[in-house]
JSON list of C-alpha atoms in Angstrom, two decimals:
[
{"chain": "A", "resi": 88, "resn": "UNK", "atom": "CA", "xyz": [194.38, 86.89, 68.19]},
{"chain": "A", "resi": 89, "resn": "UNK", "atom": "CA", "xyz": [190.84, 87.21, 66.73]},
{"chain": "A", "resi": 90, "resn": "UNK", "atom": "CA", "xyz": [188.00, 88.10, 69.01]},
{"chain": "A", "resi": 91, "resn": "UNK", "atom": "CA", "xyz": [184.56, 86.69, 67.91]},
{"chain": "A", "resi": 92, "resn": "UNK", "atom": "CA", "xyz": [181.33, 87.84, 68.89]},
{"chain": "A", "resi": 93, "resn": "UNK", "atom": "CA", "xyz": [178.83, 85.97, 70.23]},
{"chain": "A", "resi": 94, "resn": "UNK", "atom": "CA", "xyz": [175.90, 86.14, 67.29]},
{"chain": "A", "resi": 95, "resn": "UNK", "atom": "CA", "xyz": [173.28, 88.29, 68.37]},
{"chain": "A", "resi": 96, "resn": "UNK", "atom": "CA", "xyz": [169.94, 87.69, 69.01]},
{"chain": "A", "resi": 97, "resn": "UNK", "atom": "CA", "xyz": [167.03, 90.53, 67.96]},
{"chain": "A", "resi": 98, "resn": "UNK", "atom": "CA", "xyz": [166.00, 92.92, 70.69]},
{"chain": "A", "resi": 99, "resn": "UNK", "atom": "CA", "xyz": [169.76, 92.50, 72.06]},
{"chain": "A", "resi": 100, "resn": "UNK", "atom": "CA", "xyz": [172.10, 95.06, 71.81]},
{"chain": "A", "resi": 101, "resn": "UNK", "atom": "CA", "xyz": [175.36, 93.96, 70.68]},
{"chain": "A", "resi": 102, "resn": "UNK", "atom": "CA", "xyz": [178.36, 94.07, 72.75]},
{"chain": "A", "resi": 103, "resn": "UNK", "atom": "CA", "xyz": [180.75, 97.58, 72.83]},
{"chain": "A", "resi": 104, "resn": "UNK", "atom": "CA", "xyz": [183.85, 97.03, 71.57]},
{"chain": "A", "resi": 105, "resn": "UNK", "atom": "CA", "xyz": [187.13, 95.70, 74.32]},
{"chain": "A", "resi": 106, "resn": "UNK", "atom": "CA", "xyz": [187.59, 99.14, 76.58]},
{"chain": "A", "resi": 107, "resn": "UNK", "atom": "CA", "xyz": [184.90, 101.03, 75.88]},
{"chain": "A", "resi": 108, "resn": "UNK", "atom": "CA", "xyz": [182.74, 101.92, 78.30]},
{"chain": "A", "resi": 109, "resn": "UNK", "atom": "CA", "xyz": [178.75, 101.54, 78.56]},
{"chain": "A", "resi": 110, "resn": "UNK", "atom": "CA", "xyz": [176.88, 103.70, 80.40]},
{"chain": "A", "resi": 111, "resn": "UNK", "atom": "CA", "xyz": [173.74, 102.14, 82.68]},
{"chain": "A", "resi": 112, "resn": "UNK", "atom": "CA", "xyz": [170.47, 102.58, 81.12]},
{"chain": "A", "resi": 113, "resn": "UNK", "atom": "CA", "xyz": [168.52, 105.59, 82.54]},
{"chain": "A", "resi": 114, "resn": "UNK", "atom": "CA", "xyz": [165.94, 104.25, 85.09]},
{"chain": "A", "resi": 115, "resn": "UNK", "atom": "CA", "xyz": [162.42, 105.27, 85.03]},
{"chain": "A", "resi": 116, "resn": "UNK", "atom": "CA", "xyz": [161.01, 106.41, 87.64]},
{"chain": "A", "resi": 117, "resn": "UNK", "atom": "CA", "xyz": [158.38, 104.30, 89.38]},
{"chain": "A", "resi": 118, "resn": "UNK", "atom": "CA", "xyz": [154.89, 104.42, 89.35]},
{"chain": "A", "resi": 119, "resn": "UNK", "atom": "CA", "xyz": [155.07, 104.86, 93.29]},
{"chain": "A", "resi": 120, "resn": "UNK", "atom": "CA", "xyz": [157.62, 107.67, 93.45]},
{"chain": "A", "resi": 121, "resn": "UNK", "atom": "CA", "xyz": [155.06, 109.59, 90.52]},
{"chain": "A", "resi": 122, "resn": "UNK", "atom": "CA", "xyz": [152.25, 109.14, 92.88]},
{"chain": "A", "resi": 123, "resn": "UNK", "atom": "CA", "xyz": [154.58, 110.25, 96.23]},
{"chain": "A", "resi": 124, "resn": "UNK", "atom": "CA", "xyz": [155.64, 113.23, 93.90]},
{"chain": "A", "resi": 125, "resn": "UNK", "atom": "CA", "xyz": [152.20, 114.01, 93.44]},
{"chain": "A", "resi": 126, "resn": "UNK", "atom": "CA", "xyz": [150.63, 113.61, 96.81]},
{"chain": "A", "resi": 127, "resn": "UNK", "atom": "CA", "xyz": [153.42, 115.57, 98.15]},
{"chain": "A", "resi": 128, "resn": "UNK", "atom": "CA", "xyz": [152.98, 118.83, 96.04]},
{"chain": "A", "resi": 129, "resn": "UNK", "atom": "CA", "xyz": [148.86, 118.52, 96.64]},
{"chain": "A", "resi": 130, "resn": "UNK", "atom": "CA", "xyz": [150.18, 118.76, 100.68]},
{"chain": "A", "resi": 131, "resn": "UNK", "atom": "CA", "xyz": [152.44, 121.53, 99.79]},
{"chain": "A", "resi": 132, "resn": "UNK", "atom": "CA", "xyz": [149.05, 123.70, 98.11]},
{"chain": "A", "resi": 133, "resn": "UNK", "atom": "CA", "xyz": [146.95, 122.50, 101.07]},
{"chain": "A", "resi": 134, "resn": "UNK", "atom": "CA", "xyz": [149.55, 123.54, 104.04]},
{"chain": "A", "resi": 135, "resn": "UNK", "atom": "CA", "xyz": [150.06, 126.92, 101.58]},
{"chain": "A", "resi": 136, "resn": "UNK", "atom": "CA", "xyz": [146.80, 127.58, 101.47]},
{"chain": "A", "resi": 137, "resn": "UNK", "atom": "CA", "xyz": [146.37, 127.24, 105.15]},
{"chain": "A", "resi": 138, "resn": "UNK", "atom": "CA", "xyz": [149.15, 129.30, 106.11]},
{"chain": "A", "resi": 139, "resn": "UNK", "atom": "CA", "xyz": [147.13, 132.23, 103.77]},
{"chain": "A", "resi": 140, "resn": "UNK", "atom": "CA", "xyz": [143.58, 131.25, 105.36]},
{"chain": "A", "resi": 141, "resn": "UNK", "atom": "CA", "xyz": [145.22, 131.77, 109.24]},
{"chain": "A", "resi": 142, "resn": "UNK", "atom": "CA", "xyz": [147.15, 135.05, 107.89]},
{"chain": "A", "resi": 143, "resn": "UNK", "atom": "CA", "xyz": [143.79, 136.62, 106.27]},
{"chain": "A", "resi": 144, "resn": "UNK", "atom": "CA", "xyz": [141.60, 135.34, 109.16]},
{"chain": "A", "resi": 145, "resn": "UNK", "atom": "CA", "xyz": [143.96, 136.26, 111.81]},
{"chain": "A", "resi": 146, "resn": "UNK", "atom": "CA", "xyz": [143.31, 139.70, 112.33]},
{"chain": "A", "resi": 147, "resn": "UNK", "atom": "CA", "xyz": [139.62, 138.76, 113.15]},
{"chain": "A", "resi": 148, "resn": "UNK", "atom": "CA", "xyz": [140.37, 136.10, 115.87]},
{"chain": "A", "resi": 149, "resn": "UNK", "atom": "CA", "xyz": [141.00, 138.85, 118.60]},
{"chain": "A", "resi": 150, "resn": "UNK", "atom": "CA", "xyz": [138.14, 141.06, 118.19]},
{"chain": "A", "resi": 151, "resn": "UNK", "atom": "CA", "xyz": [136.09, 137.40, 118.40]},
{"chain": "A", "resi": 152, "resn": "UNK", "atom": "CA", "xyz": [137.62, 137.02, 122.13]},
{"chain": "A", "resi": 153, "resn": "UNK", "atom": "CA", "xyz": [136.45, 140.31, 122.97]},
{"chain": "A", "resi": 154, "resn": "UNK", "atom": "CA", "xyz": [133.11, 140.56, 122.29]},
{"chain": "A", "resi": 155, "resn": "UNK", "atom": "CA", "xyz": [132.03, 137.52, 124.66]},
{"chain": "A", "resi": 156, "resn": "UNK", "atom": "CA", "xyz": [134.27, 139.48, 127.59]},
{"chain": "A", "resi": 157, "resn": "UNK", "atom": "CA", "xyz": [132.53, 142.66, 126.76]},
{"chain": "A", "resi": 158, "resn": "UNK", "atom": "CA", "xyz": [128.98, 141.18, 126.89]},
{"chain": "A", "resi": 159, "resn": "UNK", "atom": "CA", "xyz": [130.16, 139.74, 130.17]},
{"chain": "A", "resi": 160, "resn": "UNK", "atom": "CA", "xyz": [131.31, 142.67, 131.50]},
{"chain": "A", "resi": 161, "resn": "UNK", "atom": "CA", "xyz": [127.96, 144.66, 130.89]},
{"chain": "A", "resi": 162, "resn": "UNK", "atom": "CA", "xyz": [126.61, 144.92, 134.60]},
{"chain": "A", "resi": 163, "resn": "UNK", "atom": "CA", "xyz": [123.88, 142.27, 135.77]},
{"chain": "A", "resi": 164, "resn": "UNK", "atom": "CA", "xyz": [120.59, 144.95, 135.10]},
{"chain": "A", "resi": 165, "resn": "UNK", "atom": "CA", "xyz": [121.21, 145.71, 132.21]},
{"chain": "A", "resi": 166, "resn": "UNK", "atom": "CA", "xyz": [122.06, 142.28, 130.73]},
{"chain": "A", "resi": 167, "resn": "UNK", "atom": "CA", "xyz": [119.01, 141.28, 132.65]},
{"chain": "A", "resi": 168, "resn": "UNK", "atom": "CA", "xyz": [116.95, 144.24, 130.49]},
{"chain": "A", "resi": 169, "resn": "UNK", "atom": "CA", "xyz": [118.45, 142.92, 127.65]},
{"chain": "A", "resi": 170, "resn": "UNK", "atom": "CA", "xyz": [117.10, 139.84, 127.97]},
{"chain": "A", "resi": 171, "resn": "UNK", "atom": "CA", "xyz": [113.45, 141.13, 129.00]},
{"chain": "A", "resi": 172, "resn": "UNK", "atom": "CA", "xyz": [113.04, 142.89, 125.20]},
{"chain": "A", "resi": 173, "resn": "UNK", "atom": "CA", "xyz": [113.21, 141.14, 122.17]},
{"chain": "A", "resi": 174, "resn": "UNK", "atom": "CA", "xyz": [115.41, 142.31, 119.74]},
{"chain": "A", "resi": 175, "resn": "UNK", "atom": "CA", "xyz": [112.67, 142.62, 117.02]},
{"chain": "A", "resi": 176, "resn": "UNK", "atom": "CA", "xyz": [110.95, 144.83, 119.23]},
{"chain": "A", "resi": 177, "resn": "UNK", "atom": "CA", "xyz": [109.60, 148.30, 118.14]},
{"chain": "A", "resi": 178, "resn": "UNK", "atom": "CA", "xyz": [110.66, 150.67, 121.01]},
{"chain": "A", "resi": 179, "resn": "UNK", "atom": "CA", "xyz": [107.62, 152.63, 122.79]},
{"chain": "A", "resi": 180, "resn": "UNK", "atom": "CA", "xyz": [106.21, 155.81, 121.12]},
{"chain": "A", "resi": 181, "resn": "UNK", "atom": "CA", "xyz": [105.59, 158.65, 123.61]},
{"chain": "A", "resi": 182, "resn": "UNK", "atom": "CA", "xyz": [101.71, 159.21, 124.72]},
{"chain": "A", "resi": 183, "resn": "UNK", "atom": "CA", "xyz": [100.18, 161.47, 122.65]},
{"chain": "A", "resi": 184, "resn": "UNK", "atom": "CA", "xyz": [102.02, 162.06, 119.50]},
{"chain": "A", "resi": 185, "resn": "UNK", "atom": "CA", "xyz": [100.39, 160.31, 116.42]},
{"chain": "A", "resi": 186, "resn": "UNK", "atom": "CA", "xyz": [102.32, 158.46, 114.31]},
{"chain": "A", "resi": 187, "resn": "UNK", "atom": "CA", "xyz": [104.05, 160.68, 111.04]},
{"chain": "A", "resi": 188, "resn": "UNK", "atom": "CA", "xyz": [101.81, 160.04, 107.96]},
{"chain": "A", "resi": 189, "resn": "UNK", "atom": "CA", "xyz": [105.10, 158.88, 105.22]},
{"chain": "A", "resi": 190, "resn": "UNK", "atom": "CA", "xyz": [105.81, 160.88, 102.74]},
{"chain": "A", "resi": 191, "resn": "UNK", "atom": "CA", "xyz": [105.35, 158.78, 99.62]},
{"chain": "A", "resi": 192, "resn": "UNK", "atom": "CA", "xyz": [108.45, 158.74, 97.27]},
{"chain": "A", "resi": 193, "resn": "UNK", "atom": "CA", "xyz": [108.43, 160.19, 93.96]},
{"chain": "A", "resi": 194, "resn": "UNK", "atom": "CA", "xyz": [108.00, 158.31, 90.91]},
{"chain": "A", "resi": 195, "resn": "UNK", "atom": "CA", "xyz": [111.03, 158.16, 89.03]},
{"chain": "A", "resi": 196, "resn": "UNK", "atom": "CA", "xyz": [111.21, 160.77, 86.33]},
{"chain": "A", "resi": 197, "resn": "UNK", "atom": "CA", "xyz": [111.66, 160.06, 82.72]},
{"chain": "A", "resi": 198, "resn": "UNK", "atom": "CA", "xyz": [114.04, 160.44, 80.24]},
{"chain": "A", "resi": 199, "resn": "UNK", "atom": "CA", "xyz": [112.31, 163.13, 78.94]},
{"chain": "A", "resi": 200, "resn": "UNK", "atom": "CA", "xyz": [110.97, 164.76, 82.13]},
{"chain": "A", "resi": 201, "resn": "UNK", "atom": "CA", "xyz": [114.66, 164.85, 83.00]},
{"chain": "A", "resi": 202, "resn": "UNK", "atom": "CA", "xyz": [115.88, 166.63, 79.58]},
{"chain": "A", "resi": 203, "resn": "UNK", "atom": "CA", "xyz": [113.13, 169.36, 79.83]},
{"chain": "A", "resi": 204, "resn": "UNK", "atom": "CA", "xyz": [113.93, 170.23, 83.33]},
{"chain": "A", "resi": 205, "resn": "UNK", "atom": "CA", "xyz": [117.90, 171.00, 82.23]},
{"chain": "A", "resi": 206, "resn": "UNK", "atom": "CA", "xyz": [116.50, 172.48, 79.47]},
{"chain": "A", "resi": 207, "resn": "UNK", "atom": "CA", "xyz": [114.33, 174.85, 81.80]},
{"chain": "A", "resi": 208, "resn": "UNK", "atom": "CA", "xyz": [116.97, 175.43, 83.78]},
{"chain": "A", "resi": 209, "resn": "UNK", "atom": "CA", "xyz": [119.86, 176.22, 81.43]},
{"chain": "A", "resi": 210, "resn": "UNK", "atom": "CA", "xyz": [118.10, 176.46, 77.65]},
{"chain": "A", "resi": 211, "resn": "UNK", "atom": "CA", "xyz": [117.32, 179.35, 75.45]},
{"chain": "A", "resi": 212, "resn": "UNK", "atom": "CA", "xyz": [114.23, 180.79, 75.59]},
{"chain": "A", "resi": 213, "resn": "UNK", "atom": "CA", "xyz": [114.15, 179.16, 71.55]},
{"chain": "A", "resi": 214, "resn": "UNK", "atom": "CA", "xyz": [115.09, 175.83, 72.95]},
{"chain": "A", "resi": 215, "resn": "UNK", "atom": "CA", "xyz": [112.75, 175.65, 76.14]},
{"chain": "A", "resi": 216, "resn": "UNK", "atom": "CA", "xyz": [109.94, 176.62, 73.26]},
{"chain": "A", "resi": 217, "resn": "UNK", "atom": "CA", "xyz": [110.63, 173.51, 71.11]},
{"chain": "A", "resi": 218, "resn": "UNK", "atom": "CA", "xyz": [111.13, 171.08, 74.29]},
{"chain": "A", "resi": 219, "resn": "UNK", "atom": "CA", "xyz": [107.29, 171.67, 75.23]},
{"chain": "A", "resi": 220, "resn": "UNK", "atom": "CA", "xyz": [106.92, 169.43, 71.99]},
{"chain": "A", "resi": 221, "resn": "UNK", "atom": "CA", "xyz": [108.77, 166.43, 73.10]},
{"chain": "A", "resi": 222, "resn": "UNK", "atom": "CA", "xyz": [106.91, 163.50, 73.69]},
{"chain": "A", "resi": 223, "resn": "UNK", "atom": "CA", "xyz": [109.17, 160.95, 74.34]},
{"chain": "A", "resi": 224, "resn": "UNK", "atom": "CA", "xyz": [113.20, 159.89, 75.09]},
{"chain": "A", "resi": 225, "resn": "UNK", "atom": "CA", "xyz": [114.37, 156.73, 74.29]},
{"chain": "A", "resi": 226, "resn": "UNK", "atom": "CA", "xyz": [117.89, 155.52, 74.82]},
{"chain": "A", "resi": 227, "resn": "UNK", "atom": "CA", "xyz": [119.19, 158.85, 77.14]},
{"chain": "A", "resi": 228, "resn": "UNK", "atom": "CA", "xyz": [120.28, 156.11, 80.22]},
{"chain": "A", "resi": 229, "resn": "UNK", "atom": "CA", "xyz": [121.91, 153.06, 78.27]},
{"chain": "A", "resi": 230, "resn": "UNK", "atom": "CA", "xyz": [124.89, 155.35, 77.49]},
{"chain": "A", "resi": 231, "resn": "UNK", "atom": "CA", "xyz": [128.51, 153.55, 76.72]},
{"chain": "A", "resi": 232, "resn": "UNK", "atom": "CA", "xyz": [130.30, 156.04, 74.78]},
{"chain": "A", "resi": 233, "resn": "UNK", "atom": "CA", "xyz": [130.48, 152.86, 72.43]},
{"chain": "A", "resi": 234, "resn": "UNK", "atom": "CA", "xyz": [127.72, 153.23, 69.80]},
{"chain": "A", "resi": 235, "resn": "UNK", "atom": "CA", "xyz": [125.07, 155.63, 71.55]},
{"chain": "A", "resi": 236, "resn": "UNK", "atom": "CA", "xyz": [121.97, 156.04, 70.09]},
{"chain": "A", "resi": 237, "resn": "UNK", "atom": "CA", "xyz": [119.25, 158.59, 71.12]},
{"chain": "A", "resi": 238, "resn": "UNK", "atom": "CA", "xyz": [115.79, 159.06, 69.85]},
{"chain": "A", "resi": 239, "resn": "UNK", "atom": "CA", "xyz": [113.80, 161.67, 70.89]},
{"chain": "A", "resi": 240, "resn": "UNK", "atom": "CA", "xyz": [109.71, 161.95, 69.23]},
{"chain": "A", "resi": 241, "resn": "UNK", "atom": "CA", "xyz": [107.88, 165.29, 68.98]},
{"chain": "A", "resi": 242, "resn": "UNK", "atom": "CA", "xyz": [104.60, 166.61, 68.03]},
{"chain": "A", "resi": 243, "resn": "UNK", "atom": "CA", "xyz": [105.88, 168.35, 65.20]},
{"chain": "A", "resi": 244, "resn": "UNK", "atom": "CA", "xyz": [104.52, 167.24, 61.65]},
{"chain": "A", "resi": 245, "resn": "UNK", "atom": "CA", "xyz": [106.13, 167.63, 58.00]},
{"chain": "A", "resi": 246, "resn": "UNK", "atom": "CA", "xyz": [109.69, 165.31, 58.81]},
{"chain": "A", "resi": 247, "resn": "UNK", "atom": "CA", "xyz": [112.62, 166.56, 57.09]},
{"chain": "A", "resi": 248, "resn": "UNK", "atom": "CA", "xyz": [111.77, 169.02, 54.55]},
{"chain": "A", "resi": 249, "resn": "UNK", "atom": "CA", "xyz": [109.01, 170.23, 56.97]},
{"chain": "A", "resi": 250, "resn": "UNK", "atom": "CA", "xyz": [108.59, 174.04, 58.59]},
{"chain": "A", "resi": 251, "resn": "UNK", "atom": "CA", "xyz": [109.55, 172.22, 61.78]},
{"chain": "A", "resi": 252, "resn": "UNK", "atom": "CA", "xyz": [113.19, 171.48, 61.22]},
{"chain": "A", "resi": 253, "resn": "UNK", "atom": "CA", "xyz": [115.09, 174.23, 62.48]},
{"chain": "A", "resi": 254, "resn": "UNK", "atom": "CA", "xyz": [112.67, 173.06, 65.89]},
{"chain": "A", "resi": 255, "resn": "UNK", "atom": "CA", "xyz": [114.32, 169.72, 65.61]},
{"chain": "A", "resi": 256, "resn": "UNK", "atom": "CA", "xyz": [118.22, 171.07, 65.33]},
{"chain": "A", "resi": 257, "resn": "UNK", "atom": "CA", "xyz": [117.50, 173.28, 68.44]},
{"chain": "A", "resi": 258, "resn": "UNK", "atom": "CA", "xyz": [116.44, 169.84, 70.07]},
{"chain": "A", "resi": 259, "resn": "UNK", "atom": "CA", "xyz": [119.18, 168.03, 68.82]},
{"chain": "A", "resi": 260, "resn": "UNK", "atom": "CA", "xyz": [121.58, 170.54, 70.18]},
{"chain": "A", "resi": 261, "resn": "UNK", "atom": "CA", "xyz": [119.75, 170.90, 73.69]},
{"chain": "A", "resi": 262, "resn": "UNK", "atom": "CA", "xyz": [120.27, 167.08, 73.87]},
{"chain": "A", "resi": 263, "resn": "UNK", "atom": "CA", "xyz": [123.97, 167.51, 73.16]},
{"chain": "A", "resi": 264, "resn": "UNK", "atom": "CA", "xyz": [124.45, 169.78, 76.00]},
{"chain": "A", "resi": 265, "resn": "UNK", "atom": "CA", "xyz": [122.58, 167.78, 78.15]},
{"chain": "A", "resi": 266, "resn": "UNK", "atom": "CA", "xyz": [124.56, 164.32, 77.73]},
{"chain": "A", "resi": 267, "resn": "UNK", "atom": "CA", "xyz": [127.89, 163.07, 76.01]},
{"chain": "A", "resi": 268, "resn": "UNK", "atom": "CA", "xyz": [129.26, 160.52, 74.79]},
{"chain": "A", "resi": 269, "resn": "UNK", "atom": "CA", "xyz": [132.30, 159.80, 72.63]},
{"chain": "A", "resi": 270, "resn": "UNK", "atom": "CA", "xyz": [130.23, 158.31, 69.54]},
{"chain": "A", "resi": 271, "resn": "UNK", "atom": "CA", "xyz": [126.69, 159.25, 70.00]},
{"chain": "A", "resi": 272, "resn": "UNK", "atom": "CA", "xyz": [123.62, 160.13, 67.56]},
{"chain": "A", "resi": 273, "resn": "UNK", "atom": "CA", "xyz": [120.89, 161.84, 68.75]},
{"chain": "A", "resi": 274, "resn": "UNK", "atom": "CA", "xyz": [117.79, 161.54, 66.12]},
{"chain": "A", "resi": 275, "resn": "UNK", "atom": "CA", "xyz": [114.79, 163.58, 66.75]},
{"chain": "A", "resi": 276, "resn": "UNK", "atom": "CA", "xyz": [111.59, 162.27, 64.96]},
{"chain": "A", "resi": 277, "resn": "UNK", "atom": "CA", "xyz": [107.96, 163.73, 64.05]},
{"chain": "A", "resi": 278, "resn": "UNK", "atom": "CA", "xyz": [104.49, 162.40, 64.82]},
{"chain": "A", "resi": 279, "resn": "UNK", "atom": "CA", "xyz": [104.55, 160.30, 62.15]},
{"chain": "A", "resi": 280, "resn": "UNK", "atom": "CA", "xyz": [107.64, 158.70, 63.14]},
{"chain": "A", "resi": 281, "resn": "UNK", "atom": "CA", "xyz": [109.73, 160.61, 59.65]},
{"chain": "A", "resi": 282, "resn": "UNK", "atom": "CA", "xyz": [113.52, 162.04, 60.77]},
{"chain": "A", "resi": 283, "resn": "UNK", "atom": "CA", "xyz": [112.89, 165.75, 61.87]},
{"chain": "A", "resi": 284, "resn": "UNK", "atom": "CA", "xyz": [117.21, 166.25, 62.32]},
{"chain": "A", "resi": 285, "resn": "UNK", "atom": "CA", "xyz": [119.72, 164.86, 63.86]},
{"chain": "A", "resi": 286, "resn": "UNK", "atom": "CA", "xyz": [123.28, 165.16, 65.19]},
{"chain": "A", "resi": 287, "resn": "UNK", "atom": "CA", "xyz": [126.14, 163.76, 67.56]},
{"chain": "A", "resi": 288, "resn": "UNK", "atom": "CA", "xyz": [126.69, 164.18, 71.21]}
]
């Protein structure tokens, strides 16, 4: 006995042979159960989220319910005093005692106002000598121990071949005791602006 197929059509599959079996086709899921999926993790964060919000906050909630019993507790004249002053209110100088003239705060120093006074304190005689020739300090506070560069200008004349250079080293080297940094150049410069010396810090 021959068993014929029906003939089969396109987009059909064609029929599994006699005892075989076919599995189901896998179902998709819906687009309702996608969106109930979704919806229900978003309550999941929200409800988490909550649960952290009452455990952070919750430490807070009893000292809340105490201060309104405290304020309550404070005996009628002096809640009633309370009341009577404002709370922006200056309280009452004593009779006869003028107010303090304020001091005025100090301008902040600079850079190089700051390097001569270590240098007074803790320099060589040689070093304090050259540091009443620096004019200016640029660079000493934006320190990163990154790429640190420091220039410091002096009075001096004649740059780098000039009688002032062994001036310049001692400056240098003051500088280097003063700050460090991991990779930092310290230039010190003449009048004109021409490289006096240098060297790390």
């Amino acid at each position: 006995m021959t068993y014929q197929q029906p003939p089969s059509q396109p987009g059909q599959q064609p029929p599994n042979p006699y005892g075989m079996y076919a599995p189901p086709p896998p179902k998709k899921m819906s687009t309702g159960a996608k969106v109930g999926i979704g919806c229900g993790g978003a309550f999941g964060a929200l409800v988490l989220l909550g649960v952290i919000g009452a455990a952070i906050g919750g430490g807070d909630s009893g000292t809340r319910a105490e201060k309104p019993a405290k304020a309550a507790a404070a005996p009628a004249p002096e809640r009633a005093k309370g009341k009577a002053a404002p709370a922006d209110a200056k309280p009452e100088k004593p009779e006869g005692k003028p107010d303090a003239p304020k001091k005025a705060e100090p301008a902040p120093k600079s850079p190089a106002d700051r390097f001569k006074a270590f240098v007074a304190k803790h320099g060589s005689p040689n070093e304090k000598a050259a540091l009443e020739h620096v004019t200016k300090v640029q660079g000493a506070d934006e320190l990163n121990d990154i790429l640190d560069s420091v220039d410091i200008h002096t009075n001096f004349t004649g740059g780098l071949m000039g009688p002032h250079q062994s001036e310049g080293k001692l400056i240098a080297s003051a500088f280097a005791d003063w700050k460090e940094s991991k990779n930092g150049l310290v230039t010190v410069y003449d009048v004109k602006g021409e490289i006096l010396s240098n060297g790390n810090f």
